[in-house]
XYZ file of C-alpha atoms in Angstrom:
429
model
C -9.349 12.283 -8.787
C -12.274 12.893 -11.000
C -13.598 11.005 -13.828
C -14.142 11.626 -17.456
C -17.183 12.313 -18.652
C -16.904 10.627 -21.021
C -16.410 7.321 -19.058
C -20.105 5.400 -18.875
C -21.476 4.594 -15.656
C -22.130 1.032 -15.219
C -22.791 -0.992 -12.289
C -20.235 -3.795 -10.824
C -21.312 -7.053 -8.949
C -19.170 -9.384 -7.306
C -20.426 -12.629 -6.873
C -18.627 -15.358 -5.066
C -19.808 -19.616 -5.494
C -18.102 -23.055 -3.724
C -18.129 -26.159 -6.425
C -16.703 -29.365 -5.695
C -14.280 -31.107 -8.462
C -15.746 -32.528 -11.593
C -15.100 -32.912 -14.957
C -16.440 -30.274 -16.961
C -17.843 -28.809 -13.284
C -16.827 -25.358 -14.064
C -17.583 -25.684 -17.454
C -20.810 -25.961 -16.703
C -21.225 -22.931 -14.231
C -19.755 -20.825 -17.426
C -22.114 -21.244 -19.877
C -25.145 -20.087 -17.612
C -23.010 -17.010 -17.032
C -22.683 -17.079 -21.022
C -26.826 -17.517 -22.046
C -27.682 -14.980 -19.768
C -25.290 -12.746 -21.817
C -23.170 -10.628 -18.953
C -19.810 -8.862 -18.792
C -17.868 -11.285 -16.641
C -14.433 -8.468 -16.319
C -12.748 -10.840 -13.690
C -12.258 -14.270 -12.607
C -10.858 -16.015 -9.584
C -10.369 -19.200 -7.964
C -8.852 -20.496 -4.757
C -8.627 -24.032 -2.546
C -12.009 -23.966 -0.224
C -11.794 -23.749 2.940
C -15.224 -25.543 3.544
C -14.859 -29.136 3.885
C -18.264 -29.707 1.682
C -16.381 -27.911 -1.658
C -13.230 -27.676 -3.452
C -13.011 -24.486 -4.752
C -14.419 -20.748 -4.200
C -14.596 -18.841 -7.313
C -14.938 -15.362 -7.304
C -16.335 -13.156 -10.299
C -16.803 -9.498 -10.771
C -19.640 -8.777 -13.472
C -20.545 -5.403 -14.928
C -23.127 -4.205 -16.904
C -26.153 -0.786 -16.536
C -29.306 -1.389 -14.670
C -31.214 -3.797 -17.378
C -28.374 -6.455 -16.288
C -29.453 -6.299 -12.700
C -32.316 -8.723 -13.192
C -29.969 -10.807 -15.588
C -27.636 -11.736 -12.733
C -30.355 -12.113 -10.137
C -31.757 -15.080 -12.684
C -27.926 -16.664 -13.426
C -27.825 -16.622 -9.451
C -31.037 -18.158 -9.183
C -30.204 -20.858 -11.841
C -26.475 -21.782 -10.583
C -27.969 -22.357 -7.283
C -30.720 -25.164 -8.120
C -27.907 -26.925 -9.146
C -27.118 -27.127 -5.957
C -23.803 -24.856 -5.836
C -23.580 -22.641 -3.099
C -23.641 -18.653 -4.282
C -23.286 -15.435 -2.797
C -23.275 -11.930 -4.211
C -20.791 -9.950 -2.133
C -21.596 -6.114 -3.343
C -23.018 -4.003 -5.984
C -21.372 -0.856 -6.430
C -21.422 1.394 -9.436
C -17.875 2.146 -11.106
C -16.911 3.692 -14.525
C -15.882 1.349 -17.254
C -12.064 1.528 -16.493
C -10.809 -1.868 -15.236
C -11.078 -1.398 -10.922
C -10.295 -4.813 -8.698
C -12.992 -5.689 -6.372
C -12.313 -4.213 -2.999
C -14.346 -4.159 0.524
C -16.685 -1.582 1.015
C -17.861 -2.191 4.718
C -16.114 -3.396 7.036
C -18.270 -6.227 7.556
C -17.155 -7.433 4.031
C -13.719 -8.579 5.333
C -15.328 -11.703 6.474
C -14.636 -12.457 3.256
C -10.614 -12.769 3.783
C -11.439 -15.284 5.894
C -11.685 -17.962 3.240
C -8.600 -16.051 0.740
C -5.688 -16.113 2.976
C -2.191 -17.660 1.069
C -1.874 -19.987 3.692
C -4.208 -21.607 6.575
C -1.363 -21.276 8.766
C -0.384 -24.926 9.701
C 0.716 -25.485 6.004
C 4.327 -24.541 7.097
C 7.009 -25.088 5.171
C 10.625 -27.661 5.001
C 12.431 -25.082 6.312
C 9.993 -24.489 9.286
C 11.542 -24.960 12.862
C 8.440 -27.102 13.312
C 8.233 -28.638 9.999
C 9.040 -31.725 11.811
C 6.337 -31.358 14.993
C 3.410 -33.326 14.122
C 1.762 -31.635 17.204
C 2.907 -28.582 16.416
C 1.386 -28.670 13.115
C -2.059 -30.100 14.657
C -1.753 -27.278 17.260
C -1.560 -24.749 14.100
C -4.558 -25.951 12.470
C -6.593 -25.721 15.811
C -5.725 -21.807 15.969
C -5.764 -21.547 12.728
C -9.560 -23.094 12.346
C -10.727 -20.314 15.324
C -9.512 -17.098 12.640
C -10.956 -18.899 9.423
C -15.269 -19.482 11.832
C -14.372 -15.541 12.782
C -16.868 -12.825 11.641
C -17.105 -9.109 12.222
C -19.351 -7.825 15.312
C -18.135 -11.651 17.489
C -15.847 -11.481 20.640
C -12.479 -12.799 19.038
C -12.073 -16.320 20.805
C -9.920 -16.577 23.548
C -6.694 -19.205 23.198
C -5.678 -21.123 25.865
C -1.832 -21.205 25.535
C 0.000 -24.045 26.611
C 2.981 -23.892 29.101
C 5.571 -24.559 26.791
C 3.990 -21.710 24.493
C 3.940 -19.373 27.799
C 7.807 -20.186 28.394
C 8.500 -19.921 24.501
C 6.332 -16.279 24.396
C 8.333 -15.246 28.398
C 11.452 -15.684 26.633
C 10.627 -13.446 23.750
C 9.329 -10.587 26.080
C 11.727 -10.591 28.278
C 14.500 -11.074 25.657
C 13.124 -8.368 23.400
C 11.800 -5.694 26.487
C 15.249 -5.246 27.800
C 15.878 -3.495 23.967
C 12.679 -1.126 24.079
C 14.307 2.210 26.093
C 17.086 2.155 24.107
C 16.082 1.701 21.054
C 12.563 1.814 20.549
C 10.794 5.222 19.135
C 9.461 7.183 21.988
C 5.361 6.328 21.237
C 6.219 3.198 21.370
C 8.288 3.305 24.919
C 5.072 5.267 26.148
C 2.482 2.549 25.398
C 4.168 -0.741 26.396
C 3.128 -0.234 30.438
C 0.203 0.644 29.360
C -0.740 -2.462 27.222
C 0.886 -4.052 30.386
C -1.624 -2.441 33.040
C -4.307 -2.996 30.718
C -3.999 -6.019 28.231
C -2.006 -8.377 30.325
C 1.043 -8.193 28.449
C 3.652 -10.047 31.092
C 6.683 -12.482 31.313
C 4.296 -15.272 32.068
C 0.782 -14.133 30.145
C 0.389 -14.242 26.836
C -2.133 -11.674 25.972
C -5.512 -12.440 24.428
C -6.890 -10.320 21.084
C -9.603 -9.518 22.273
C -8.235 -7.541 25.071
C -6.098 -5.581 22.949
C -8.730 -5.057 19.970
C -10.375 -3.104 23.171
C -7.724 -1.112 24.039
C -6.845 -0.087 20.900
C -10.589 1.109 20.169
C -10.592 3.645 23.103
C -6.964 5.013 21.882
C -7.472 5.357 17.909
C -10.443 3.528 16.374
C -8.283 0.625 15.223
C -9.082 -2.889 16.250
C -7.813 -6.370 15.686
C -9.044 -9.457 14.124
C -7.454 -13.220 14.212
C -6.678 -14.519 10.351
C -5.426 -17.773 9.796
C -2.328 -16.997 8.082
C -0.167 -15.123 5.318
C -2.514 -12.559 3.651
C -2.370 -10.948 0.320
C -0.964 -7.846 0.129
C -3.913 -6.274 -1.119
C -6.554 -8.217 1.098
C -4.058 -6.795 4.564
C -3.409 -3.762 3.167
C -7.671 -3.351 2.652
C -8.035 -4.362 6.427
C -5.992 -0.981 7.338
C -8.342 1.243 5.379
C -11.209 -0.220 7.667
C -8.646 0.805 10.850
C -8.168 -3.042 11.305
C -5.438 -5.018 11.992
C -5.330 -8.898 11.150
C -3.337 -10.285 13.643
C -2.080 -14.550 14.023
C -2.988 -15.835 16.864
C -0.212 -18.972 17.070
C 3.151 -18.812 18.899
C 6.625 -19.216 17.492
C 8.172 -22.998 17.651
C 9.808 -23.730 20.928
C 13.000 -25.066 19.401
C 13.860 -21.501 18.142
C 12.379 -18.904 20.073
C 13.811 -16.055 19.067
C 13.036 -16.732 15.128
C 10.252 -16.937 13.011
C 10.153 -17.511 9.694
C 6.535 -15.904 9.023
C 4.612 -13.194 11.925
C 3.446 -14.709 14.839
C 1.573 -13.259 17.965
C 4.929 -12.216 19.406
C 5.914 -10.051 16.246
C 2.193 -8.777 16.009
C 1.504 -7.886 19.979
C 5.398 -7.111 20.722
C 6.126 -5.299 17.500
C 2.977 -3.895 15.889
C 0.027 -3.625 18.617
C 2.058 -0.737 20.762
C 2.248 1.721 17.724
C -1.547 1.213 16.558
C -2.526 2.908 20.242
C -0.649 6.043 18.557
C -2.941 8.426 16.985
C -0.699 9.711 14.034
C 0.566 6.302 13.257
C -3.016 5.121 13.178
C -3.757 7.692 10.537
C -1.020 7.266 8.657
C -1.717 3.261 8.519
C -4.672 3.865 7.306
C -3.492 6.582 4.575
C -1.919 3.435 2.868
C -4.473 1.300 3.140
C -7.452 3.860 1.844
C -4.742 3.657 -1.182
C -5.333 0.269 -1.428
C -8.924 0.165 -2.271
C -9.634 -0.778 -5.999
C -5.685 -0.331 -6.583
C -3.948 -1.570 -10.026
C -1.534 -4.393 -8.931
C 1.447 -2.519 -9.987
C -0.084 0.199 -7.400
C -0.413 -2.667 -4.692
C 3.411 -3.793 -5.333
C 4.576 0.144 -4.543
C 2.103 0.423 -1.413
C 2.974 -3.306 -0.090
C 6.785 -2.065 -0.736
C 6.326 1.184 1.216
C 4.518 -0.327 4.152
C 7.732 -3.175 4.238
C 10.267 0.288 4.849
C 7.538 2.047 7.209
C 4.931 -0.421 9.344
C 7.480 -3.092 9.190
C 11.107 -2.059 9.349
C 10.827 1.976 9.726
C 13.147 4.127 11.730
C 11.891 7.613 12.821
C 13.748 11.019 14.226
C 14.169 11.237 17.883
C 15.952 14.384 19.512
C 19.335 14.164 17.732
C 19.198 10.316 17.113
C 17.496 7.367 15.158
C 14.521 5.147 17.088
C 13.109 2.651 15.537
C 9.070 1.748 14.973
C 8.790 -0.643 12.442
C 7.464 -4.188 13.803
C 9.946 -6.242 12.054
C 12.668 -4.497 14.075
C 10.775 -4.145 17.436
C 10.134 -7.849 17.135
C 13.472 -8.844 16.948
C 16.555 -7.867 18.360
C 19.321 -9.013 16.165
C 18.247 -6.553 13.384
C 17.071 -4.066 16.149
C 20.821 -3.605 16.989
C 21.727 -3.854 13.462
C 19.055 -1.318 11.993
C 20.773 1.219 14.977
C 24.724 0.264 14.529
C 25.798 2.635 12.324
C 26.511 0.133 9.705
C 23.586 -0.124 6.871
C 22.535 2.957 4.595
C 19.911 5.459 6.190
C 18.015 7.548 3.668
C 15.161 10.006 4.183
C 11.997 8.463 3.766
C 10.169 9.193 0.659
C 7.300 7.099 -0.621
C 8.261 8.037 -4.578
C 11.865 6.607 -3.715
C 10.904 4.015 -1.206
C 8.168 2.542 -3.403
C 10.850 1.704 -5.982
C 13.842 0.045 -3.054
C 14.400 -3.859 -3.144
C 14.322 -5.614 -0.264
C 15.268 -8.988 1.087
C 13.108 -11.083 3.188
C 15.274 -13.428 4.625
C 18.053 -11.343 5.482
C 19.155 -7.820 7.485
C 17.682 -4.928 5.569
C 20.810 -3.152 3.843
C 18.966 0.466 3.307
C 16.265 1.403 6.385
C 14.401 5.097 5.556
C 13.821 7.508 8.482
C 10.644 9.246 8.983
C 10.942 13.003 10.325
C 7.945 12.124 12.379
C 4.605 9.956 11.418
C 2.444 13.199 10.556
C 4.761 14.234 8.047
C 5.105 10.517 6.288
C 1.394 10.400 6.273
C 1.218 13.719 4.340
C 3.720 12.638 1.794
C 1.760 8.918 1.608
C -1.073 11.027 0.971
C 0.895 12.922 -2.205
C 1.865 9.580 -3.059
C -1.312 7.893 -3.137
C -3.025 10.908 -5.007
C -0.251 9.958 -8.078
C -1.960 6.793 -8.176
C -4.110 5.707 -11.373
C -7.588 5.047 -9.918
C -10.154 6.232 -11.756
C -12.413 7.847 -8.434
C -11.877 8.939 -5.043
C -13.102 8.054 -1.592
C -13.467 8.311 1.932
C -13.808 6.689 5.030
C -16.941 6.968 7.016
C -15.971 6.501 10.415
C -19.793 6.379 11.414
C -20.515 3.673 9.434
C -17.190 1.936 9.195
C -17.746 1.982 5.408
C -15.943 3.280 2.180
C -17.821 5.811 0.170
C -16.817 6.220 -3.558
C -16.833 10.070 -4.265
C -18.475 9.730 -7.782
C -21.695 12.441 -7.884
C -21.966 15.800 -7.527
C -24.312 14.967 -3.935
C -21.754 13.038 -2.632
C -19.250 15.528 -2.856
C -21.688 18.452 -1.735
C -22.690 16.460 1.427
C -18.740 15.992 1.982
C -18.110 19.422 1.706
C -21.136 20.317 3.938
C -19.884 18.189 6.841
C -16.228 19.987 6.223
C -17.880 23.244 6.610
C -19.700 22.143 9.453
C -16.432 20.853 11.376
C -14.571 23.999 10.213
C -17.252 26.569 12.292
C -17.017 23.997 14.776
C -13.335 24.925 15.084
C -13.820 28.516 14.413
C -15.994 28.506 17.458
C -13.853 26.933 19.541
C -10.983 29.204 18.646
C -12.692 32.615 19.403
């Protein structure tokens, strides 16, 4: 996608400051924002996750060069106040309305304090609602993903025994399911995560180990978060080939549910299929769709990944396998998705996109991919009928996300394409 030329190029900042709660607090912050005259196009607030503050606000401002020095002096004057402020990026971007999205990889650190939930705040209907240790237990693991940054070893957990016997009986409950009627990339990496990641009856496998694994196979890697993530803020992480993964196990007193992912869904279900090439791209196809998506665009993606990443079935010699995690990770609906019983349809992004779905129930429509080449080619049609208002690539080299908006961007991305291609050519003669 191009731009107009009409459209004038300005350049966005993101800026993002912790405030504790007073009257008139914010208030305050505002009207320095205000005298120093800039284009604030977005404002957001959320619950701080640092003990000395009560809220993280996050603002994108935009505005041509001359503004640059105007937000370096509103920085400089909201911080002798003593608020704490950080500008997260400065990117240029046309005038059309764009949500802030990561451009390193490095930048989703910044998830870290944005997640929905911090993982122990678990709900009435919670098997360990109840399970004031439970709960404590949650906020321990949950504290490890929140200190995580990009580039540190992710820390190891020391599981208890009851959480080894709870995470034995969901491997061994859910393993005796995987030749029958998991998809056949899948059936092909589970010994190998168990040769080479510990995966066992009575080890629970550590991140870190996996993360490693994964980077020799396809690029992809893991990292802990705390809890329930945005759908855009996950759905970002995949465009970076990264997977945030929970770290906590399941309640004991109902081992084989879950009422939100836990490491069994996320190691059991999801990890196996991220060692697979194809399914690697094509996990990142949606999330490179992501980036600096409308909301409305975020709703169709997030709904597509739910039929694919999460409850897809795939083409297998004559029959049906399944792949997605939601179905891998549990074997009620793994029988059910297979039975014969609820509506199979060809999967097609433009018609998936558009499919309710209930959460707390058996899926009554599943779509089948012909294979996961072919669904990334038609999430790639799918993405390109997107409204963004530029187009970009991932530089695996620098584990960043260029924006294709000059002409010498798109000449040095055509040079490297023409450099690969005689690459090929020589290869093939």
């Amino acid at each position: 996608m191009s731009t107009s030329s009409n459209d004038k190029l300005l350049k966005r900042t993101s800026v993002l400051f912790s405030i504790t709660d007073k009257v008139g607090g914010l208030q305050e912050y505002l009207s320095i924002i205000k005298k120093h005259k800039l284009n604030m196009t977005r404002i957001e607030s959320r619950p701080s996750r640092n003990t000395k503050f009560d809220y993280e606000f996050f603002l994108d401002f935009e505005g041509n060069d001359e503004d640059s020095s105007a937000i370096e002096a509103m920085l400089s004057e909201i911080k002798a106040t003593g608020v704490e402020v950080r500008k997260i990026s400065g990117e240029s971007s046309t005038v059309s309305e764009v949500p802030w999205f990561p451009r390193k990889i490095s930048d989703l650190d910044l998830f870290n304090i944005k997640p929905m939930d911090m993982g122990s705040e678990i709900t009435a209907d919670h098997p360990g609602f109840t399970d004031a240790a439970y709960v404590e237990r949650r906020k321990a693991i949950a504290k490890v993903a929140t200190e995580y940054k990009h580039g540190q070893p992710i820390p190891r957990i020391e599981y208890t025994p009851q959480e080894v016997e709870t995470w034995g009986l969901v491997f061994r409950n859910l393993k005796k399911y995987f030749p029958t009627h998991a998809c056949r990339q899948h059936r092909y990496v589970f010994p190998l995560l168990e040769q080479n990641c510990g995966y066992s009856e009575d080890n629970v496998p550590q991140l870190q180990d996996i993360s490693n694994f994964l980077k020799e196979c396809t690029g992809f890697t893991l990292r802990p978060v705390s809890g329930l993530m945005t759908s855009r803020d996950f759905l970002n992480g995949l465009a970076f080939r990264v997977f945030h993964a929970t770290q906590y196990i399941r309640h004991h007193v109902r081992p084989l549910y879950t009422p939100e992912p836990d490491l069994c869904h996320e190691v059991l279900g999801h990890v196996p299929l991220f060692a697979d090439p194809d399914f690697a791209d094509f996990s990142q196809e949606i999330g490179l769709a992501s980036l600096g998506a409308s909301d409305a665009d975020i709703e169709k993606l997030s709904t597509c990944y739910w039929f694919t990443v999460e409850f897809g079935l795939c083409k297998e010699g004559a029959g049906v396998r399944a792949y997605g995690s939601g179905l891998l990770s549990s074997f009620g609906e793994l029988e059910y998705a297979l039975s014969g019983k609820p509506e199979l349809r060809p999967f097609d992004p433009f018609e998936a996109c558009k499919q309710k779905y209930p959460i707390t129930e058996y899926q009554p429509v599943y779509f089948v991919a012909e294979s996961f080449r072919h669904s990334q080619e038609r999430m790639r049609t799918f993405a390109d009928s997107l409204s963004r208002p530029f187009s970009l690539r991932f530089n695996p080299f620098t584990q960043s996300v260029e924006i294709l908006d000059t002409k010498d961007k798109l000449v040095s991305l055509a040079n490297g394409i023409k450099a690969q291609a005689s690459s090929l050519a020589a290869a093939l003669d």
